[in-house]
Amino acid sequence: MITAISGLPGSGKTEWIRKQIAQKQEEAVYFSPQTASFPIDDLRLQSRESKVRVFFTGGIEELSKFAQTGGEVYLELPWHLDLLASESLLQKLNCHRVAIISSPEDCFEWQSWADEIVFNYRPGIDQWLSRLEKHQLKIQQALLRGEVLDFASLETFWQELIEGAYGEVFRAKGIFDLAQGECIYGEFSCGLPLQEFESLQLPLNLNGRPERFSGLEIIGDNLDQEAIADTLGDCCLSDEAIFYYQQQIKQSLSSQEEEIG
Amino acid sequence: MKIAVMSCLHGNMAALEAVLEDISKNNCAEIYCLGDLVGYGPFPNEVVETIRELNIPTVQGCWDEDIVEGLNACECSYPSLLAEKRGKLAHEWTNQQIKAKNREYLAELPETLKVNNLCFVHGSPQSNHEYLLPEINAFTALERVLSVDADVLFCGHTHVPYVRNLESGQLTIKVNLSQDNHQISESFSTPLKRIINVGSVGEPRHGRPNATYVIYDTDTGAVQLQEIAYDYQKTAKALLEKGLPPIFAWRLIKGWEYAEKAEDPTHVCER
């Protein structure tokens, strides 16, 4: 079966999918259209749930084939995707449609589209729903591939960002490579308790600049793009600093191995 | 006798004026200043000139030292890369603005002032870059007070005020003599010692933009922490007008300090 999931940003779409997959024994496939160049949710889901196969590019026929063999396919539709434009695709795939909404008041808007409506109360969403409808909110993405960040600097930037130093932020999520070689995920949703950064289950990068994806996505109003970019740039390590930290980590890991051996 | 002790003015003239007015209202006989007259804030010359004209006994802060000697801080001055970049930017700006006579004044400031049983330092007696955080272990805290032979050590630098009483300090020294495995042991007690951190006038870090300083009664030992509201918007506006980074103004209004400080209370400055 193919399940298409839609809902507002921050409504908990990816988390709902993760819970569905975690409850089942079989492997499942996840695909989110138009996120190939910025696969934050894709990578985090892959890191948290070992039973998921993530399709980063749109092989619709492949998805259909997998579903026809009895496999579960989850199609997450990003909020900025035009649902009308994707209607023909959804019909062709004969998807089961799930809308994740925060309030029963939103039911009317979604009931013509969805086969199933899931309530997931998110207090912050109500605050900015009207602004979203008025198209006041902007989405800003910063690709950070190859950049390695100083964690203490990232923490400062993150705190400033979500407290409004660079404009009003309703939602922010990002994947960052750190000096220690690890990759972390950060998330903020207006109205929800602040979450700690989460380490992703990815191999340590200890050989030069990482080639994997990392980036930051912000949804907000009056965002100061230049200041955000400048501050992020100030959090990034130089080649010399990256080399130094990587040598330190390698040396430390080598000592640990010797002690165990 | 009531004395007023203030620290970390950081070129914030509006905050200094408000604090001086409050000190005057409270009839303090003397005023002491624990340094960091300059750095980050938009009025370094005005603050130095005010302190000098009022003849306020002042010790040298880490920012004052850096403006005189150039940046030479150990890692404890910059807890992050971002803080380092912002700190260096503020240093360069202040370095360009400061007048020669004010730089000379900062150069002549002592690192420690001792008045009877009171000692005044910026960071710690060991270094004006060292943070005496409230969580620092009791042994280190007591050692810092004993090292200057004082009962009360006034410090700043952390920008968060606190009073710490070090009661019934018991120190035991054991020396092992290798020849006959003989051990010599000696112990002694110290009377009540105190560390009083007076917070920050110009760059608070307690979550509100208000200036803080301390009024101390030398007769009773009573400590009065003063939190003074002032026109911080005036300082924020001046920061922008003088071309300093807008994030400084934003952090000042939040009461977050211009840049974050080291959070490791166990770190002992090695500079």
Coordinates of C-alpha atoms in Angstrom, one line a residue:
Chain A
M1 CA 0.0 0.0 0.0
I2 CA 1.1 3.5 -0.7
T3 CA 0.2 6.1 2.0
A4 CA 0.5 9.8 1.1
I5 CA 0.8 12.1 4.1
S6 CA 0.2 15.8 4.1
G7 CA -0.1 18.5 6.7
L8 CA 1.3 21.8 7.8
P9 CA 5.0 22.2 8.5
G10 CA 5.8 21.0 12.1
S11 CA 2.5 19.0 12.3
G12 CA 4.5 15.8 12.8
K13 CA 4.3 14.1 9.4
T14 CA 7.7 12.4 9.5
E15 CA 7.3 11.4 13.1
W16 CA 4.0 9.8 12.4
I17 CA 5.5 7.9 9.5
R18 CA 8.4 6.7 11.7
K19 CA 6.0 5.4 14.3
Q20 CA 4.0 3.5 11.6
I21 CA 7.2 1.9 10.4
A22 CA 8.5 1.1 13.9
Q23 CA 5.3 -0.8 14.6
K24 CA 5.7 -3.2 11.7
Q25 CA 8.2 -6.0 11.1
E26 CA 8.7 -5.5 7.4
E27 CA 10.9 -3.0 5.6
A28 CA 9.2 0.1 4.3
V29 CA 10.0 2.7 1.7
Y30 CA 9.9 6.4 2.3
F31 CA 9.9 9.1 -0.4
S32 CA 9.3 12.8 -0.2
P33 CA 9.0 14.6 -3.6
Q34 CA 11.0 17.7 -4.3
T35 CA 13.3 17.2 -1.3
A36 CA 16.1 15.4 -3.2
S37 CA 18.5 18.4 -2.9
F38 CA 17.5 19.1 0.7
P39 CA 16.8 15.7 2.3
I40 CA 16.7 16.7 6.0
D41 CA 13.7 14.5 7.0
D42 CA 14.8 11.7 4.7
L43 CA 18.2 11.4 6.4
R44 CA 16.9 11.8 9.9
L45 CA 14.3 9.1 9.3
Q46 CA 16.9 6.8 7.8
S47 CA 19.1 7.4 10.9
R48 CA 16.4 6.7 13.4
E49 CA 14.6 3.7 11.8
S50 CA 16.7 0.9 10.4
K51 CA 13.7 -0.7 8.6
V52 CA 13.2 2.1 6.2
R53 CA 14.6 2.4 2.7
V54 CA 14.7 6.0 1.6
F55 CA 14.2 6.9 -2.0
F56 CA 16.0 10.2 -2.6
T57 CA 14.9 10.6 -6.2
G58 CA 11.5 10.0 -7.6
G59 CA 11.2 6.5 -9.0
I60 CA 7.5 6.4 -9.1
E61 CA 7.4 3.1 -11.0
E62 CA 9.7 1.6 -8.4
L63 CA 7.5 2.8 -5.6
S64 CA 4.5 1.1 -7.4
K65 CA 6.4 -2.1 -7.9
F66 CA 7.4 -2.2 -4.2
A67 CA 3.8 -1.6 -3.1
Q68 CA 2.5 -4.3 -5.5
T69 CA 4.7 -6.8 -3.8
G70 CA 2.9 -6.0 -0.5
G71 CA 5.5 -3.5 0.8
E72 CA 4.5 -0.3 2.6
V73 CA 5.3 2.9 0.9
Y74 CA 5.1 6.3 2.7
L75 CA 4.9 9.4 0.5
E76 CA 5.4 12.5 2.5
L77 CA 4.1 15.6 0.7
P78 CA 6.0 18.7 1.8
W79 CA 3.8 21.6 2.8
H80 CA 5.0 23.8 0.0
L81 CA 4.0 21.2 -2.6
D82 CA 0.8 22.2 -4.5
L83 CA -1.6 19.4 -3.6
L84 CA -3.7 20.1 -6.7
A85 CA -0.7 19.7 -9.0
S86 CA 0.1 16.3 -7.4
E87 CA -3.5 15.1 -7.6
S88 CA -3.0 13.1 -10.8
L89 CA 0.0 11.3 -9.4
L90 CA -1.8 10.4 -6.2
Q91 CA -4.7 9.0 -8.2
K92 CA -2.4 7.1 -10.4
L93 CA -0.7 5.5 -7.4
N94 CA -4.1 4.9 -5.7
C95 CA -2.7 6.2 -2.4
H96 CA -4.3 6.1 0.9
R97 CA -4.3 9.7 2.0
V98 CA -3.6 10.8 5.6
A99 CA -3.7 14.4 6.8
I100 CA -2.0 15.3 10.0
I101 CA -3.8 18.3 11.6
S102 CA -3.4 20.1 14.9
S103 CA -7.0 21.1 15.6
P104 CA -10.5 19.6 14.8
E105 CA -11.3 23.1 13.3
D106 CA -8.9 22.3 10.5
C107 CA -10.9 19.1 9.6
F108 CA -13.2 20.9 7.1
E109 CA -10.2 22.0 5.0
W110 CA -8.7 18.6 4.7
Q111 CA -11.7 16.2 4.6
S112 CA -12.2 16.5 0.9
W113 CA -8.6 15.5 0.3
A114 CA -7.9 12.9 3.0
D115 CA -9.1 9.4 3.6
E116 CA -7.9 9.5 7.2
I117 CA -7.4 12.5 9.5
V118 CA -4.9 12.2 12.4
F119 CA -5.0 14.8 15.2
N120 CA -1.7 15.8 16.6
Y121 CA -2.1 18.8 18.8
R122 CA 0.7 21.3 18.2
P123 CA 0.0 24.6 20.0
G124 CA 2.5 26.6 18.0
I125 CA 0.9 25.8 14.7
D126 CA -2.3 27.8 15.4
Q127 CA -0.3 30.9 16.0
W128 CA 1.1 31.0 12.5
L129 CA -1.6 29.3 10.5
S130 CA -3.2 32.5 9.4
R131 CA 0.1 34.0 8.4
L132 CA 0.8 31.0 6.3
E133 CA -2.5 31.5 4.5
K134 CA -1.6 35.1 3.8
H135 CA 1.7 33.9 2.3
Q136 CA 3.7 36.0 4.8
L137 CA 6.0 33.2 5.8
K138 CA 9.1 32.5 3.9
I139 CA 11.2 29.3 3.6
Q140 CA 14.9 29.8 3.7
Q141 CA 17.4 27.0 3.0
A142 CA 21.1 27.1 3.6
L143 CA 23.1 24.2 2.1
L144 CA 26.1 23.4 4.3
R145 CA 27.6 20.5 2.5
G146 CA 31.3 20.3 3.1
E147 CA 31.1 22.6 6.1
V148 CA 32.2 21.5 9.6
L149 CA 30.8 23.5 12.5
D150 CA 32.1 24.3 15.9
F151 CA 29.4 23.0 18.3
A152 CA 29.6 25.7 20.9
S153 CA 29.1 28.3 18.1
L154 CA 26.2 26.4 16.6
E155 CA 24.5 26.3 20.0
T156 CA 24.8 30.1 20.3
F157 CA 23.6 30.6 16.8
W158 CA 20.7 28.2 17.3
Q159 CA 19.6 30.0 20.5
E160 CA 19.7 33.4 18.8
L161 CA 17.9 32.1 15.8
I162 CA 14.9 30.6 17.6
E163 CA 14.7 33.5 20.0
G164 CA 14.2 35.9 17.0
A165 CA 17.6 37.6 16.5
Y166 CA 17.4 37.1 12.8
G167 CA 13.6 37.5 12.3
E168 CA 10.6 35.6 13.5
V169 CA 11.2 31.9 13.3
F170 CA 8.3 29.4 13.4
R171 CA 10.1 26.3 12.3
A172 CA 13.7 25.4 11.9
K173 CA 15.4 22.1 11.3
G174 CA 18.9 21.2 10.2
I175 CA 21.6 18.7 9.8
F176 CA 25.1 19.7 10.8
D177 CA 28.6 18.1 10.6
L178 CA 30.7 18.7 13.6
A179 CA 34.4 18.9 14.4
Q180 CA 34.2 15.6 16.3
G181 CA 33.3 13.9 13.0
E182 CA 29.7 13.3 14.0
C183 CA 26.5 14.5 12.3
I184 CA 23.7 16.0 14.4
Y185 CA 20.1 17.0 13.8
G186 CA 18.4 20.0 15.3
E187 CA 14.8 21.0 15.3
F188 CA 12.6 23.8 16.5
S189 CA 8.8 24.3 16.3
C190 CA 7.2 27.4 17.7
G191 CA 5.1 26.5 20.8
L192 CA 6.8 23.1 21.4
P193 CA 9.4 22.4 24.1
L194 CA 12.9 23.0 22.9
Q195 CA 14.7 19.8 21.9
E196 CA 18.3 18.8 22.4
F197 CA 20.4 18.3 19.3
E198 CA 20.3 14.6 18.3
S199 CA 23.2 12.6 17.0
L200 CA 22.5 10.9 13.7
Q201 CA 23.6 7.3 13.2
L202 CA 26.1 8.0 10.4
P203 CA 29.7 7.1 10.1
L204 CA 32.2 9.5 11.7
N205 CA 33.8 11.8 9.1
L206 CA 37.5 12.0 9.9
N207 CA 39.0 12.5 6.5
G208 CA 38.8 16.1 5.3
R209 CA 35.6 17.9 4.6
P210 CA 32.5 15.7 4.6
E211 CA 30.8 15.0 1.3
R212 CA 27.4 14.1 2.7
F213 CA 24.4 16.4 2.9
S214 CA 24.1 19.0 5.6
G215 CA 21.9 22.1 5.7
L216 CA 19.5 24.3 7.5
E217 CA 15.8 25.1 6.7
I218 CA 14.0 27.9 8.3
I219 CA 10.3 28.9 8.0
G220 CA 9.6 32.4 9.3
D221 CA 8.9 36.0 8.7
N222 CA 11.2 39.0 8.1
L223 CA 14.2 36.7 8.1
D224 CA 17.6 38.4 7.8
Q225 CA 19.1 36.1 5.3
E226 CA 22.5 37.9 5.1
A227 CA 22.9 37.9 8.9
I228 CA 21.9 34.2 9.1
A229 CA 24.4 33.3 6.4
D230 CA 27.2 35.5 7.9
T231 CA 26.7 34.0 11.4
L232 CA 26.6 30.4 10.1
G233 CA 29.8 31.2 8.2
D234 CA 31.4 32.3 11.5
C235 CA 30.5 29.0 13.0
C236 CA 32.4 27.0 10.3
L237 CA 35.9 25.7 10.8
S238 CA 38.9 26.3 8.6
D239 CA 40.7 23.5 6.8
E240 CA 43.5 23.7 9.3
A241 CA 41.1 23.4 12.3
I242 CA 39.3 20.5 10.7
F243 CA 42.6 18.7 10.1
Y244 CA 43.7 19.4 13.7
Y245 CA 40.5 18.1 15.3
Q246 CA 40.4 15.0 13.0
Q247 CA 43.9 14.1 14.0
Q248 CA 43.0 14.4 17.6
I249 CA 40.0 12.2 17.3
K250 CA 41.9 9.6 15.3
Q251 CA 44.6 9.6 17.9
S252 CA 42.1 9.2 20.7
L253 CA 40.3 6.4 18.9
S254 CA 43.6 4.6 18.2
S255 CA 44.5 4.8 21.9
Q256 CA 41.2 3.4 22.9
E257 CA 41.6 0.5 20.5
E258 CA 45.0 -0.2 21.9
E259 CA 43.7 -0.3 25.5
I260 CA 40.9 -2.7 24.5
G261 CA 43.3 -4.9 22.5
Chain B
M1 CA 30.7 52.4 56.1
K2 CA 28.9 51.6 52.9
I3 CA 31.0 51.1 49.8
A4 CA 29.8 50.5 46.2
V5 CA 31.6 48.0 44.0
M6 CA 31.0 47.7 40.3
S7 CA 32.5 45.9 37.4
C8 CA 32.4 45.2 33.7
L9 CA 31.1 48.6 32.3
H10 CA 32.0 47.7 28.7
G11 CA 31.5 51.1 27.2
N12 CA 27.9 51.4 28.3
M13 CA 27.6 55.0 29.3
A14 CA 23.8 55.0 30.0
A15 CA 24.2 52.1 32.4
L16 CA 27.1 53.8 34.2
E17 CA 25.2 57.0 34.6
A18 CA 22.2 55.1 36.1
V19 CA 24.5 53.2 38.5
L20 CA 26.3 56.3 39.7
E21 CA 23.0 58.0 40.3
D22 CA 21.9 55.0 42.4
I23 CA 25.2 55.0 44.3
S24 CA 24.7 58.6 45.1
K25 CA 21.1 58.0 46.4
N26 CA 22.5 55.2 48.7
N27 CA 25.1 57.5 50.3
C28 CA 28.0 55.2 49.7
A29 CA 31.2 56.6 51.1
E30 CA 33.5 55.0 48.5
I31 CA 33.2 53.5 45.1
Y32 CA 35.5 50.7 43.7
C33 CA 35.6 49.5 40.1
L34 CA 36.7 46.0 39.0
G35 CA 37.7 46.9 35.4
D36 CA 36.5 46.1 31.9
L37 CA 35.7 49.7 31.3
V38 CA 35.9 49.1 27.5
G39 CA 35.0 46.4 25.0
Y40 CA 31.8 45.7 23.0
G41 CA 30.0 48.9 24.0
P42 CA 29.7 52.1 22.0
F43 CA 31.3 54.6 24.5
P44 CA 34.7 53.4 25.6
N45 CA 36.3 56.8 25.9
E46 CA 33.3 58.4 27.7
V47 CA 33.3 55.6 30.3
V48 CA 37.1 55.8 30.9
E49 CA 37.0 59.5 31.2
T50 CA 34.1 59.4 33.7
I51 CA 35.8 56.9 36.0
R52 CA 39.1 58.8 35.8
E53 CA 37.5 62.2 36.5
L54 CA 35.6 60.7 39.6
N55 CA 38.9 59.2 40.9
I56 CA 37.3 55.9 41.4
P57 CA 39.9 53.3 42.5
T58 CA 39.9 50.8 39.6
V59 CA 41.6 47.5 38.8
Q60 CA 42.5 46.4 35.3
G61 CA 40.0 44.1 33.5
C62 CA 40.9 41.6 30.8
W63 CA 39.4 43.9 28.1
D64 CA 41.4 46.9 29.5
E65 CA 44.6 44.7 29.4
D66 CA 43.9 43.6 25.8
I67 CA 43.5 47.1 24.6
V68 CA 46.8 48.0 26.1
E69 CA 48.8 44.9 25.3
G70 CA 46.9 43.5 22.3
L71 CA 45.0 40.2 22.3
N72 CA 46.8 37.6 24.1
A73 CA 44.0 35.5 25.7
C74 CA 44.0 31.8 26.5
E75 CA 41.2 29.6 25.4
C76 CA 39.0 30.5 28.4
S77 CA 38.4 34.0 26.9
Y78 CA 36.6 32.5 23.9
P79 CA 34.3 29.6 24.5
S80 CA 33.4 29.3 20.9
L81 CA 34.6 30.2 17.4
L82 CA 31.7 32.6 17.1
A83 CA 32.5 34.3 20.4
E84 CA 36.1 34.6 19.2
K85 CA 35.1 36.3 15.9
R86 CA 32.7 38.6 17.7
G87 CA 35.2 39.4 20.4
K88 CA 38.0 40.2 18.0
L89 CA 35.7 42.5 16.0
A90 CA 34.8 44.3 19.2
H91 CA 38.4 44.5 20.2
E92 CA 39.5 46.0 16.8
W93 CA 36.7 48.6 16.9
T94 CA 37.5 49.6 20.5
N95 CA 41.2 49.7 19.7
Q96 CA 40.6 52.1 16.8
Q97 CA 38.3 54.3 18.9
I98 CA 40.3 54.6 22.2
K99 CA 42.2 57.8 22.7
A100 CA 45.9 57.7 23.6
K101 CA 45.4 59.3 27.1
N102 CA 42.7 56.8 27.9
R103 CA 44.8 53.9 26.8
E104 CA 47.6 55.2 29.1
Y105 CA 45.1 55.3 31.9
L106 CA 44.1 51.7 31.3
A107 CA 47.8 50.7 31.1
E108 CA 48.4 52.1 34.6
L109 CA 45.6 50.3 36.3
P110 CA 46.7 47.8 39.0
E111 CA 45.7 44.2 38.7
T112 CA 44.7 44.0 42.4
L113 CA 43.6 46.5 45.0
K114 CA 43.8 45.7 48.7
V115 CA 42.1 47.8 51.3
N116 CA 42.3 46.4 54.9
N117 CA 40.7 42.9 54.7
L118 CA 39.1 43.6 51.3
C119 CA 40.6 42.7 48.0
F120 CA 39.4 43.9 44.6
V121 CA 40.2 42.0 41.4
H122 CA 38.6 41.6 38.0
G123 CA 38.6 37.9 37.4
S124 CA 40.7 36.3 40.1
P125 CA 43.9 37.2 42.0
Q126 CA 45.7 34.8 39.6
S127 CA 44.5 36.3 36.4
N128 CA 42.0 38.9 35.2
H129 CA 41.0 36.4 32.5
E130 CA 40.1 33.7 35.0
Y131 CA 36.4 33.0 35.8
L132 CA 35.5 32.5 39.5
L133 CA 32.2 30.9 38.7
P134 CA 29.9 30.2 41.7
E135 CA 30.3 26.4 41.0
I136 CA 34.1 26.5 41.2
N137 CA 35.3 23.9 43.7
A138 CA 35.6 25.1 47.3
F139 CA 39.4 24.3 47.5
T140 CA 40.2 26.5 44.5
A141 CA 37.8 29.2 45.7
L142 CA 39.4 29.3 49.2
E143 CA 42.9 29.2 47.7
R144 CA 42.1 32.3 45.6
V145 CA 40.9 34.3 48.7
L146 CA 43.8 33.1 50.9
S147 CA 46.4 33.9 48.3
V148 CA 45.7 37.7 48.7
D149 CA 45.4 37.5 52.5
A150 CA 41.9 38.9 52.5
D151 CA 38.6 38.1 54.1
V152 CA 36.4 39.3 51.3
L153 CA 37.4 39.0 47.6
F154 CA 35.4 41.2 45.3
C155 CA 35.4 40.1 41.6
G156 CA 33.5 40.5 38.4
H157 CA 34.2 39.1 34.9
T158 CA 31.4 36.4 34.9
H159 CA 28.7 39.1 34.6
V160 CA 26.4 37.2 36.9
P161 CA 26.5 38.4 40.5
Y162 CA 26.7 36.1 43.5
V163 CA 27.9 35.9 47.1
R164 CA 29.7 32.8 48.2
N165 CA 30.6 32.1 51.9
L166 CA 33.5 29.8 52.5
E167 CA 32.8 28.7 56.1
S168 CA 35.0 26.7 58.4
G169 CA 37.6 26.0 55.8
Q170 CA 39.7 23.1 56.9
L171 CA 42.9 22.5 55.0
T172 CA 45.1 19.4 55.6
I173 CA 48.6 19.1 54.1
K174 CA 50.2 15.6 54.0
V175 CA 53.8 15.2 52.9
N176 CA 55.2 11.7 52.2
L177 CA 58.9 11.4 52.8
S178 CA 60.2 8.7 50.4
Q179 CA 63.2 7.6 52.5
D180 CA 61.5 6.0 55.5
N181 CA 57.9 6.2 54.2
H182 CA 57.3 8.7 57.0
Q183 CA 54.3 11.0 56.6
I184 CA 54.1 14.5 57.9
S185 CA 50.6 15.8 58.3
E186 CA 49.5 19.3 59.2
S187 CA 46.1 20.9 59.2
F188 CA 44.7 24.3 59.9
S189 CA 41.3 26.1 59.8
T190 CA 40.5 29.4 58.2
P191 CA 37.8 31.8 59.4
L192 CA 34.9 32.8 57.2
K193 CA 36.0 34.0 53.8
R194 CA 33.8 35.4 51.1
I195 CA 33.7 35.9 47.4
I196 CA 31.4 38.6 46.2
N197 CA 30.8 38.8 42.5
V198 CA 29.3 42.2 41.7
G199 CA 27.9 41.3 38.3
S200 CA 28.1 43.8 35.4
V201 CA 27.1 47.4 34.9
G202 CA 27.2 47.5 31.1
E203 CA 26.8 43.9 29.9
P204 CA 24.5 41.9 32.1
R205 CA 24.0 38.2 31.7
H206 CA 21.2 37.4 34.0
G207 CA 18.4 37.5 31.4
R208 CA 17.4 41.1 31.9
P209 CA 19.1 44.2 30.5
N210 CA 19.4 45.9 33.9
A211 CA 22.8 46.9 35.3
T212 CA 24.0 45.3 38.6
Y213 CA 26.4 46.3 41.2
V214 CA 26.9 45.7 45.0
I215 CA 26.7 47.8 48.1
Y216 CA 28.8 46.4 50.9
D217 CA 28.7 47.5 54.6
T218 CA 32.2 47.2 56.0
D219 CA 30.9 47.3 59.5
T220 CA 28.2 44.6 59.3
G221 CA 29.4 42.7 56.3
A222 CA 25.9 43.1 54.7
V223 CA 25.8 42.7 51.0
Q224 CA 23.2 44.5 49.0
L225 CA 22.9 43.5 45.3
Q226 CA 21.5 46.4 43.3
E227 CA 19.8 45.8 40.0
I228 CA 19.2 49.1 38.2
A229 CA 17.0 49.7 35.2
Y230 CA 18.4 52.1 32.7
D231 CA 17.7 53.3 29.1
Y232 CA 19.2 50.3 27.4
Q233 CA 17.5 51.2 24.1
K234 CA 19.8 54.3 24.1
T235 CA 22.9 52.0 24.2
A236 CA 21.4 49.6 21.6
K237 CA 20.8 52.5 19.3
A238 CA 24.3 53.8 19.7
L239 CA 25.7 50.3 19.0
L240 CA 23.9 50.4 15.6
E241 CA 24.8 54.0 14.8
K242 CA 28.5 53.3 15.5
G243 CA 28.5 50.4 13.1
L244 CA 28.9 47.6 15.7
P245 CA 27.1 44.3 14.8
P246 CA 23.3 44.4 15.4
I247 CA 23.6 41.1 17.3
F248 CA 25.4 43.0 20.1
A249 CA 22.3 45.3 20.5
W250 CA 19.9 42.3 20.4
R251 CA 21.9 40.4 23.0
L252 CA 22.1 43.5 25.3
I253 CA 18.4 43.9 25.2
K254 CA 17.9 40.3 26.0
G255 CA 20.3 40.5 29.0
W256 CA 22.5 37.8 27.4
E257 CA 25.8 39.7 27.3
Y258 CA 27.3 40.5 23.9
A259 CA 29.0 37.2 23.6
E260 CA 28.7 34.0 25.6
K261 CA 31.2 33.2 28.3
A262 CA 33.1 30.0 29.1
E263 CA 30.8 27.6 30.9
D264 CA 33.4 25.3 32.4
P265 CA 33.7 26.1 36.1
T266 CA 36.6 23.8 36.6
H267 CA 38.7 25.6 34.0
V268 CA 41.7 27.3 35.5
C269 CA 43.2 29.9 33.3
E270 CA 46.7 28.9 32.1
R271 CA 47.7 32.1 30.6

